mmCIF file of C-alpha atoms in Angstrom:
data_model
loop_
_atom_site.group_PDB
_atom_site.id
_atom_site.type_symbol
_atom_site.label_atom_id
_atom_site.label_comp_id
_atom_site.label_asym_id
_atom_site.label_seq_id
_atom_site.Cartn_x
_atom_site.Cartn_y
_atom_site.Cartn_z
ATOM 1 C CA MET I 1 0.185 0.192 0.121
ATOM 2 C CA GLY I 2 1.323 3.034 -0.902
ATOM 3 C CA CYS I 3 1.194 6.766 1.315
ATOM 4 C CA CYS I 4 -1.576 8.672 -0.612
ATOM 5 C CA LEU I 5 -3.466 10.681 1.591
ATOM 6 C CA ARG I 6 -6.757 10.786 0.430
ATOM 7 C CA ARG I 7 -9.051 13.878 1.383
ATOM 8 C CA ARG I 8 -11.639 11.824 3.127
ATOM 9 C CA LEU I 9 -9.649 10.115 5.395
ATOM 10 C CA CYS I 10 -7.969 13.483 6.936
ATOM 11 C CA LEU I 11 -11.278 15.197 7.382
ATOM 12 C CA GLY I 12 -13.111 12.289 8.557
ATOM 13 C CA VAL I 13 -14.088 11.920 11.904
ATOM 14 C CA GLY I 14 -11.729 9.471 13.857
ATOM 15 C CA GLY I 15 -13.159 5.922 15.433
ATOM 16 C CA THR I 16 -11.834 2.445 15.438
ATOM 17 C CA ARG I 17 -13.787 1.755 12.662
ATOM 18 C CA ALA I 18 -11.424 3.788 10.365
ATOM 19 C CA LEU I 19 -8.777 2.188 11.697
ATOM 20 C CA PRO I 20 -8.695 -1.083 10.051
ATOM 21 C CA PHE I 21 -4.745 -1.843 9.822
ATOM 22 C CA VAL I 22 -3.688 -1.474 13.893
ATOM 23 C CA ARG I 23 -5.178 -3.540 17.336
ATOM 24 C CA ARG I 24 -6.792 -1.407 19.131
ATOM 25 C CA PHE I 25 -5.454 -2.680 23.061
ATOM 26 C CA THR I 26 -7.281 -1.731 26.614
ATOM 27 C CA PRO I 27 -4.985 0.494 29.246
ATOM 28 C CA ARG I 28 -4.827 -2.616 31.342
ATOM 29 C CA GLU I 29 -3.713 -4.593 28.678
ATOM 30 C CA ILE I 30 -0.731 -1.968 28.105
ATOM 31 C CA GLU I 31 -0.150 -2.254 32.077
ATOM 32 C CA ALA I 32 -0.193 -5.947 31.992
ATOM 33 C CA ALA I 33 2.442 -6.152 28.993
ATOM 34 C CA THR I 34 4.731 -3.469 30.178
ATOM 35 C CA ARG I 35 4.734 -5.247 34.045
ATOM 36 C CA GLY I 36 3.079 -2.090 35.433
ATOM 37 C CA PHE I 37 5.255 0.113 33.071
ATOM 38 C CA THR I 38 8.662 -1.090 34.832
ATOM 39 C CA ALA I 39 10.012 -2.609 31.152
ATOM 40 C CA VAL I 40 11.639 0.299 30.746
ATOM 41 C CA LEU I 41 13.765 0.819 27.537
ATOM 42 C CA GLU I 42 14.647 4.449 27.019
ATOM 43 C CA ALA I 43 13.806 6.985 30.129
ATOM 44 C CA GLY I 44 13.010 10.439 29.105
ATOM 45 C CA GLY I 45 13.680 12.243 26.448
ATOM 46 C CA PRO I 46 11.438 14.692 23.690
ATOM 47 C CA ARG I 47 9.301 11.588 22.957
ATOM 48 C CA GLY I 48 8.506 10.204 26.444
ATOM 49 C CA THR I 49 9.573 6.748 28.265
ATOM 50 C CA ALA I 50 9.762 3.645 26.125
ATOM 51 C CA TYR I 51 8.516 0.481 27.472
ATOM 52 C CA ARG I 52 9.438 -2.961 26.234
ATOM 53 C CA ALA I 53 5.636 -4.641 26.542
ATOM 54 C CA ARG I 54 4.988 -8.595 25.640
ATOM 55 C CA PHE I 55 1.044 -9.164 25.174
ATOM 56 C CA ALA I 56 -0.630 -12.293 25.954
ATOM 57 C CA GLY I 57 -0.632 -14.046 22.580
ATOM 58 C CA GLY I 58 3.149 -13.528 22.185
ATOM 59 C CA LEU I 59 3.816 -10.124 20.311
ATOM 60 C CA VAL I 60 6.352 -7.931 21.723
ATOM 61 C CA ALA I 61 6.364 -4.452 21.124
ATOM 62 C CA THR I 62 7.710 -0.908 22.206
ATOM 63 C CA VAL I 63 4.634 1.119 23.851
ATOM 64 C CA ARG I 64 5.392 5.102 24.190
ATOM 65 C CA ARG I 65 2.545 7.468 25.425
ATOM 66 C CA ALA I 66 0.804 9.648 22.548
ATOM 67 C CA GLY I 67 2.142 13.142 22.807
ATOM 68 C CA SER I 68 4.081 12.863 26.341
ATOM 69 C CA GLY I 69 6.945 14.338 27.534
ATOM 70 C CA SER I 70 9.785 13.005 29.614
ATOM 71 C CA ARG I 71 7.253 12.801 32.933
ATOM 72 C CA ASP I 72 6.107 9.752 31.618
ATOM 73 C CA ASP I 73 5.707 7.025 34.232
ATOM 74 C CA GLY I 74 2.521 5.378 33.356
ATOM 75 C CA GLN I 75 0.578 7.553 35.699
ATOM 76 C CA ARG I 76 -1.701 10.586 35.110
ATOM 77 C CA GLN I 77 0.007 13.532 33.378
ATOM 78 C CA GLY I 78 -2.565 16.301 33.574
ATOM 79 C CA ASN I 79 -0.439 18.684 31.277
ATOM 80 C CA GLY I 80 0.698 16.251 28.926
ATOM 81 C CA ASN I 81 0.003 17.109 25.155
ATOM 82 C CA GLY I 82 -1.602 13.655 24.686
ATOM 83 C CA ASN I 83 -4.455 15.139 27.450
ATOM 84 C CA ARG I 84 -4.975 18.433 25.329
ATOM 85 C CA LYS I 85 -5.607 16.856 22.360
ATOM 86 C CA GLY I 86 -8.666 16.445 21.200
ATOM 87 C CA LYS I 87 -10.234 13.046 20.493
ATOM 88 C CA ALA I 88 -10.613 13.838 16.523
ATOM 89 C CA ALA I 89 -6.865 14.829 16.290
ATOM 90 C CA PHE I 90 -5.595 11.451 17.946
ATOM 91 C CA TYR I 91 -7.523 9.379 15.388
ATOM 92 C CA LEU I 92 -6.622 11.466 12.518
ATOM 93 C CA GLU I 93 -2.931 11.148 13.628
ATOM 94 C CA LEU I 94 -3.241 7.349 14.008
ATOM 95 C CA GLN I 95 -4.755 7.471 10.534
ATOM 96 C CA LEU I 96 -1.901 8.937 9.054
ATOM 97 C CA LEU I 97 0.732 6.778 10.924
ATOM 98 C CA ALA I 98 -1.143 3.562 10.414
ATOM 99 C CA ARG I 99 -0.650 3.811 6.666
ATOM 100 C CA LEU I 100 3.015 4.756 6.510
ATOM 101 C CA ASN I 101 4.017 1.410 4.972
ATOM 102 C CA HIS I 102 7.946 1.244 4.166
ATOM 103 C CA ARG I 103 10.168 -1.913 5.157
ATOM 104 C CA HIS I 104 12.792 0.872 6.601
ATOM 105 C CA VAL I 105 10.193 2.575 8.656
ATOM 106 C CA VAL I 106 8.502 1.312 12.161
ATOM 107 C CA ARG I 107 5.427 0.297 12.019
ATOM 108 C CA LEU I 108 2.746 1.507 14.034
ATOM 109 C CA ARG I 109 1.158 -1.814 15.278
ATOM 110 C CA GLY I 110 -2.095 -0.735 17.660
ATOM 111 C CA PHE I 111 -3.037 2.221 20.276
ATOM 112 C CA ALA I 112 -4.626 2.333 23.686
ATOM 113 C CA GLU I 113 -7.279 5.063 25.064
ATOM 114 C CA GLY I 114 -7.956 5.110 28.386
ATOM 115 C CA HIS I 115 -9.638 8.281 30.438
ATOM 116 C CA HIS I 116 -6.390 9.858 31.552
ATOM 117 C CA ALA I 117 -3.656 8.423 28.562
ATOM 118 C CA ARG I 118 -3.520 7.381 25.408
ATOM 119 C CA PHE I 119 -0.413 4.741 24.255
ATOM 120 C CA LEU I 120 0.634 3.661 21.049
ATOM 121 C CA VAL I 121 1.963 0.596 20.141
ATOM 122 C CA PHE I 122 4.654 -0.091 17.940
ATOM 123 C CA ASP I 123 7.048 -2.800 16.451
ATOM 124 C CA HIS I 124 9.727 -3.765 18.271
ATOM 125 C CA MET I 125 13.509 -3.745 17.588
ATOM 126 C CA GLU I 126 15.473 -5.927 18.938
ATOM 127 C CA ASN I 127 18.874 -4.611 18.536
ATOM 128 C CA ARG I 128 18.096 -1.184 19.915
ATOM 129 C CA SER I 129 19.296 2.218 18.748
ATOM 130 C CA LEU I 130 22.204 2.731 15.770
ATOM 131 C CA LYS I 131 23.676 5.379 18.607
ATOM 132 C CA GLU I 132 24.147 1.937 21.008
ATOM 133 C CA CYS I 133 25.039 -0.399 18.309
ATOM 134 C CA LEU I 134 27.994 2.037 16.875
ATOM 135 C CA HIS I 135 28.722 3.571 20.585
ATOM 136 C CA ASP I 136 28.270 0.997 23.287
ATOM 137 C CA PRO I 137 32.106 -0.759 23.968
ATOM 138 C CA LEU I 138 29.917 -4.342 25.465
ATOM 139 C CA ARG I 139 28.568 -5.001 22.197
ATOM 140 C CA THR I 140 29.705 -6.295 18.666
ATOM 141 C CA PRO I 141 31.091 -3.479 16.205
ATOM 142 C CA LEU I 142 28.884 -3.331 13.146
ATOM 143 C CA ASP I 143 30.538 -4.404 10.239
ATOM 144 C CA TRP I 144 31.273 -2.037 7.028
ATOM 145 C CA ARG I 145 28.765 -3.802 4.425
ATOM 146 C CA THR I 146 26.142 -3.266 7.903
ATOM 147 C CA ARG I 147 27.125 0.566 8.011
ATOM 148 C CA LEU I 148 26.750 0.831 4.208
ATOM 149 C CA GLN I 149 23.471 -0.715 4.259
ATOM 150 C CA VAL I 150 22.124 1.513 7.241
ATOM 151 C CA ALA I 151 23.355 4.360 4.859
ATOM 152 C CA ILE I 152 21.260 3.285 1.739
ATOM 153 C CA ASP I 153 17.903 2.377 3.960
ATOM 154 C CA ILE I 154 17.464 5.543 6.116
ATOM 155 C CA ALA I 155 17.833 7.226 2.588
ATOM 156 C CA ALA I 156 14.990 5.406 1.154
ATOM 157 C CA ALA I 157 13.117 5.710 4.211
ATOM 158 C CA LEU I 158 13.655 9.519 3.925
ATOM 159 C CA GLU I 159 12.692 9.819 -0.086
ATOM 160 C CA TYR I 160 9.425 7.507 0.953
ATOM 161 C CA LEU I 161 7.927 9.927 3.725
ATOM 162 C CA TYR I 162 8.983 13.409 1.737
ATOM 163 C CA TYR I 163 8.567 12.329 -1.810
ATOM 164 C CA PHE I 164 6.401 9.337 -2.309
ATOM 165 C CA CYS I 165 3.934 10.910 0.428
ATOM 166 C CA ASP I 166 1.361 12.771 -0.849
ATOM 167 C CA PRO I 167 0.752 15.773 0.706
ATOM 168 C CA PRO I 168 4.755 14.943 3.141
ATOM 169 C CA VAL I 169 2.735 15.694 6.281
ATOM 170 C CA PHE I 170 5.572 13.802 8.225
ATOM 171 C CA HIS I 171 8.336 14.869 9.910
ATOM 172 C CA VAL I 172 11.604 12.968 11.476
ATOM 173 C CA SER I 173 14.721 13.914 13.052
ATOM 174 C CA VAL I 174 17.606 12.072 11.371
ATOM 175 C CA ASN I 175 20.344 10.973 14.190
ATOM 176 C CA SER I 176 21.447 8.140 15.584
ATOM 177 C CA THR I 177 18.779 7.658 18.047
ATOM 178 C CA ASN I 178 15.795 7.532 16.018
ATOM 179 C CA VAL I 179 17.265 5.002 13.474
ATOM 180 C CA LEU I 180 16.710 1.367 15.028
ATOM 181 C CA MET I 181 17.682 -1.640 14.156
ATOM 182 C CA ASP I 182 16.095 -5.194 14.128
ATOM 183 C CA ALA I 183 16.997 -8.731 14.986
ATOM 184 C CA ASN I 184 18.437 -8.527 11.338
ATOM 185 C CA PHE I 185 20.224 -4.905 11.691
ATOM 186 C CA VAL I 186 17.769 -3.878 8.931
ATOM 187 C CA ALA I 187 17.493 -0.437 9.639
ATOM 188 C CA LYS I 188 13.973 1.845 10.358
ATOM 189 C CA LEU I 189 13.434 5.092 11.236
ATOM 190 C CA SER I 190 11.423 5.554 14.156
ATOM 191 C CA ASP I 191 9.625 9.020 16.104
ATOM 192 C CA VAL I 192 7.683 9.495 12.563
ATOM 193 C CA GLY I 193 5.363 12.758 13.971
ATOM 194 C CA VAL I 194 2.730 14.286 11.864
ATOM 195 C CA VAL I 195 3.093 18.011 11.142
ATOM 196 C CA CYS I 196 0.223 18.533 9.549
ATOM 197 C CA HIS I 197 -3.435 16.791 9.603
ATOM 198 C CA ASP I 198 -5.390 19.227 7.183
ATOM 199 C CA ILE I 199 -5.305 18.574 3.665
ATOM 200 C CA LYS I 200 -6.340 22.086 2.725
ATOM 201 C CA LEU I 201 -3.588 23.649 4.521
ATOM 202 C CA ALA I 202 -0.744 20.929 3.395
ATOM 203 C CA THR I 203 -1.663 22.139 -0.496
ATOM 204 C CA THR I 204 -0.822 25.563 0.361
ATOM 205 C CA GLU I 205 2.529 27.222 -1.050
ATOM 206 C CA SER I 206 3.589 28.443 2.286
ATOM 207 C CA PHE I 207 3.034 24.782 3.635
ATOM 208 C CA GLN I 208 4.974 23.561 0.717
ATOM 209 C CA ASP I 209 7.885 26.258 1.268
ATOM 210 C CA GLN I 210 8.110 24.890 5.191
ATOM 211 C CA VAL I 211 8.445 21.200 3.489
ATOM 212 C CA GLU I 212 11.410 22.088 0.923
ATOM 213 C CA GLN I 213 12.962 23.909 4.295
ATOM 214 C CA ARG I 214 12.537 20.440 5.798
ATOM 215 C CA ARG I 215 14.007 18.815 3.126
ATOM 216 C CA ALA I 216 17.130 20.839 3.450
ATOM 217 C CA GLY I 217 17.621 20.554 6.910
ATOM 218 C CA LEU I 218 16.986 16.107 6.482
ATOM 219 C CA VAL I 219 19.920 16.790 3.796
ATOM 220 C CA PHE I 220 21.959 18.204 6.521
ATOM 221 C CA GLN I 221 20.987 15.391 8.990
ATOM 222 C CA TYR I 222 21.821 12.633 6.666
ATOM 223 C CA GLY I 223 24.986 13.608 6.041
ATOM 224 C CA VAL I 224 25.986 14.002 9.498
ATOM 225 C CA LEU I 225 24.832 10.827 9.938
ATOM 226 C CA VAL I 226 26.832 9.273 7.748
ATOM 227 C CA LEU I 227 29.594 10.509 8.859
ATOM 228 C CA GLU I 228 28.756 9.005 12.226
ATOM 229 C CA LEU I 229 28.856 5.625 10.505
ATOM 230 C CA VAL I 230 31.903 5.981 8.581
ATOM 231 C CA THR I 231 34.071 6.943 12.005
ATOM 232 C CA GLY I 232 32.302 5.822 14.819
ATOM 233 C CA GLN I 233 32.475 9.156 16.595
ATOM 234 C CA SER I 234 29.155 11.089 18.151
ATOM 235 C CA PRO I 235 28.591 14.383 15.713
ATOM 236 C CA GLY I 236 28.536 16.541 19.254
ATOM 237 C CA GLY I 237 27.374 20.136 19.347
ATOM 238 C CA ASP I 238 30.854 21.585 17.589
ATOM 239 C CA GLY I 239 30.408 20.480 14.225
ATOM 240 C CA GLU I 240 33.957 18.786 13.945
ATOM 241 C CA LEU I 241 33.336 15.865 12.011
ATOM 242 C CA VAL I 242 31.328 18.256 9.248
ATOM 243 C CA ARG I 243 34.463 21.165 9.599
ATOM 244 C CA TRP I 244 36.570 18.208 8.872
ATOM 245 C CA VAL I 245 34.659 16.654 5.660
ATOM 246 C CA GLN I 246 34.457 20.364 4.020
ATOM 247 C CA GLU I 247 38.357 20.651 4.517
ATOM 248 C CA PRO I 248 39.998 20.880 1.033
ATOM 249 C CA GLY I 249 42.236 17.814 1.870
ATOM 250 C CA PHE I 250 39.600 15.575 3.703
ATOM 251 C CA ALA I 251 40.206 13.083 0.795
ATOM 252 C CA GLY I 252 43.932 12.748 2.038
ATOM 253 C CA SER I 253 42.994 11.880 5.692
ATOM 254 C CA MET I 254 39.868 9.897 5.168
ATOM 255 C CA HIS I 255 41.440 6.557 6.419
ATOM 256 C CA ARG I 256 42.657 7.983 9.355
ATOM 257 C CA MET I 257 39.191 8.746 10.174
ATOM 258 C CA VAL I 258 37.806 5.541 9.845
ATOM 259 C CA ASP I 259 36.254 4.027 13.003
ATOM 260 C CA ALA I 260 39.275 2.064 13.947
ATOM 261 C CA ASP I 261 35.815 -0.988 15.793
ATOM 262 C CA LEU I 262 36.312 -1.784 12.051
ATOM 263 C CA GLY I 263 39.925 -3.154 12.399
ATOM 264 C CA GLY I 264 40.767 -1.994 8.512
ATOM 265 C CA VAL I 265 38.168 -4.626 7.059
ATOM 266 C CA TYR I 266 36.528 -1.883 4.491
ATOM 267 C CA ASP I 267 35.594 -1.360 0.686
ATOM 268 C CA ALA I 268 38.009 1.885 -0.120
ATOM 269 C CA ARG I 269 36.101 2.675 -2.928
ATOM 270 C CA GLU I 270 32.347 2.494 -0.907
ATOM 271 C CA LEU I 271 34.304 4.733 2.103
ATOM 272 C CA ARG I 272 34.961 7.235 -0.660
ATOM 273 C CA ASP I 273 31.574 7.402 -2.225
ATOM 274 C CA LEU I 274 30.326 7.800 1.142
ATOM 275 C CA VAL I 275 32.393 10.461 2.191
ATOM 276 C CA ILE I 276 31.705 12.068 -0.959
ATOM 277 C CA VAL I 277 27.734 11.760 -0.141
ATOM 278 C CA ALA I 278 28.443 13.694 3.880
ATOM 279 C CA ARG I 279 30.970 16.160 2.146
ATOM 280 C CA LEU I 280 27.619 17.090 -0.263
ATOM 281 C CA CYS I 281 24.913 17.109 2.059
ATOM 282 C CA THR I 282 26.672 19.124 5.031
ATOM 283 C CA ARG I 283 27.837 21.604 2.427
ATOM 284 C CA HIS I 284 25.091 23.955 3.750
ATOM 285 C CA GLY I 285 23.980 24.545 7.098
ATOM 286 C CA SER I 286 20.790 22.666 8.189
ATOM 287 C CA ASP I 287 18.738 25.810 7.809
ATOM 288 C CA ASP I 288 19.661 26.736 4.185
ATOM 289 C CA ASP I 289 17.735 26.229 1.610
ATOM 290 C CA GLY I 290 19.699 25.799 -1.021
ATOM 291 C CA ALA I 291 20.703 22.015 -0.556
ATOM 292 C CA VAL I 292 23.408 20.765 -3.048
ATOM 293 C CA VAL I 293 21.346 17.314 -2.896
ATOM 294 C CA SER I 294 18.379 15.920 -2.193
ATOM 295 C CA ILE I 295 17.199 12.648 -0.687
ATOM 296 C CA PRO I 296 16.005 11.044 -4.052
ATOM 297 C CA GLN I 297 19.900 11.623 -5.656
ATOM 298 C CA ILE I 298 21.418 10.318 -2.942
ATOM 299 C CA VAL I 299 19.601 6.990 -3.023
ATOM 300 C CA ARG I 300 19.911 6.924 -6.921
ATOM 301 C CA TYR I 301 23.792 7.735 -6.551
ATOM 302 C CA LEU I 302 24.360 4.911 -3.224
ATOM 303 C CA GLN I 303 22.340 2.314 -5.249
ATOM 304 C CA GLY I 304 24.492 3.061 -9.030
ATOM 305 C CA LYS I 305 27.767 2.453 -7.167
ATOM 306 C CA LEU I 306 27.046 -0.503 -5.431
ATOM 307 C CA GLU I 307 25.592 -2.069 -9.093
ATOM 308 C CA ARG I 308 28.555 -1.176 -10.566
ATOM 309 C CA LEU I 309 30.730 -2.452 -7.857
ATOM 310 C CA GLY I 310 28.841 -5.522 -7.755
ATOM 311 C CA GLY I 311 27.280 -4.943 -4.227
ATOM 312 C CA GLU I 312 24.712 -7.287 -2.793
ATOM 313 C CA ALA I 313 23.194 -5.029 -0.846
ATOM 314 C CA ARG I 314 19.387 -4.393 -0.407
ATOM 315 C CA CYS I 315 17.668 -1.861 -1.738
ATOM 316 C CA GLY I 316 15.109 -0.139 0.205
#
């Protein structure tokens, strides 16, 4: 199924009959599956606390309070955004998220609505975040092929969200925390949000301008993510990695910047191609609306390079 968001979908009044692709859980099921909200996967953060949930029947999932802040503890949060949203707006958002269908976007599996709280249930990603895979010293380092495939997979997910969804009403931040890895280390974008429920607004010129600005920002964020994949270094806030890749002599130091955890096992041509992509993506700041390359160009470039090199990586 594609992601064409028809007028009747976005303007209809929400209800369970309009949500054929997701399961409705009861708040009691959510509480039981998360062991009384004690099975914490991720504490705090802008998207709230995430819980590991095992439901009766065997489904293992990740549960988040809808629209919650970092104080989510499974109890009533009187000033949470979820409690301020109307029921209709909540169901409209569910309708939009439920129709996202891409192998590199974390899938919404269900929801729950109680008197004081609403919850979203997503596919569980067994290998947690890319950030943990890259920076946790207790974990086996990702090999070069997996890192290259992550770069391709996330570019494909961004192309889907911002070029194939019509209108592109979704938003996501691209960083190693929001990239999750499943049991087979397939990368998936998480924390996809809905920035507009109104088709009429989403077709205005001002909204389209905002879309273009978000696209340019995503290109920059994607370039930083690629640098993190290559170097194994957290990007930090000082922009050191970006400054390095923008230096005229960056090619001469490329191999010294490769993550030591790779043990020197990588393809030099693929390394060059990835670093060139990162250089083009980060040539302008995230607030600059004149990005050098677009996400579709990145996808085609990387896939074309792999085909010419005889690569066997999956293509999003």
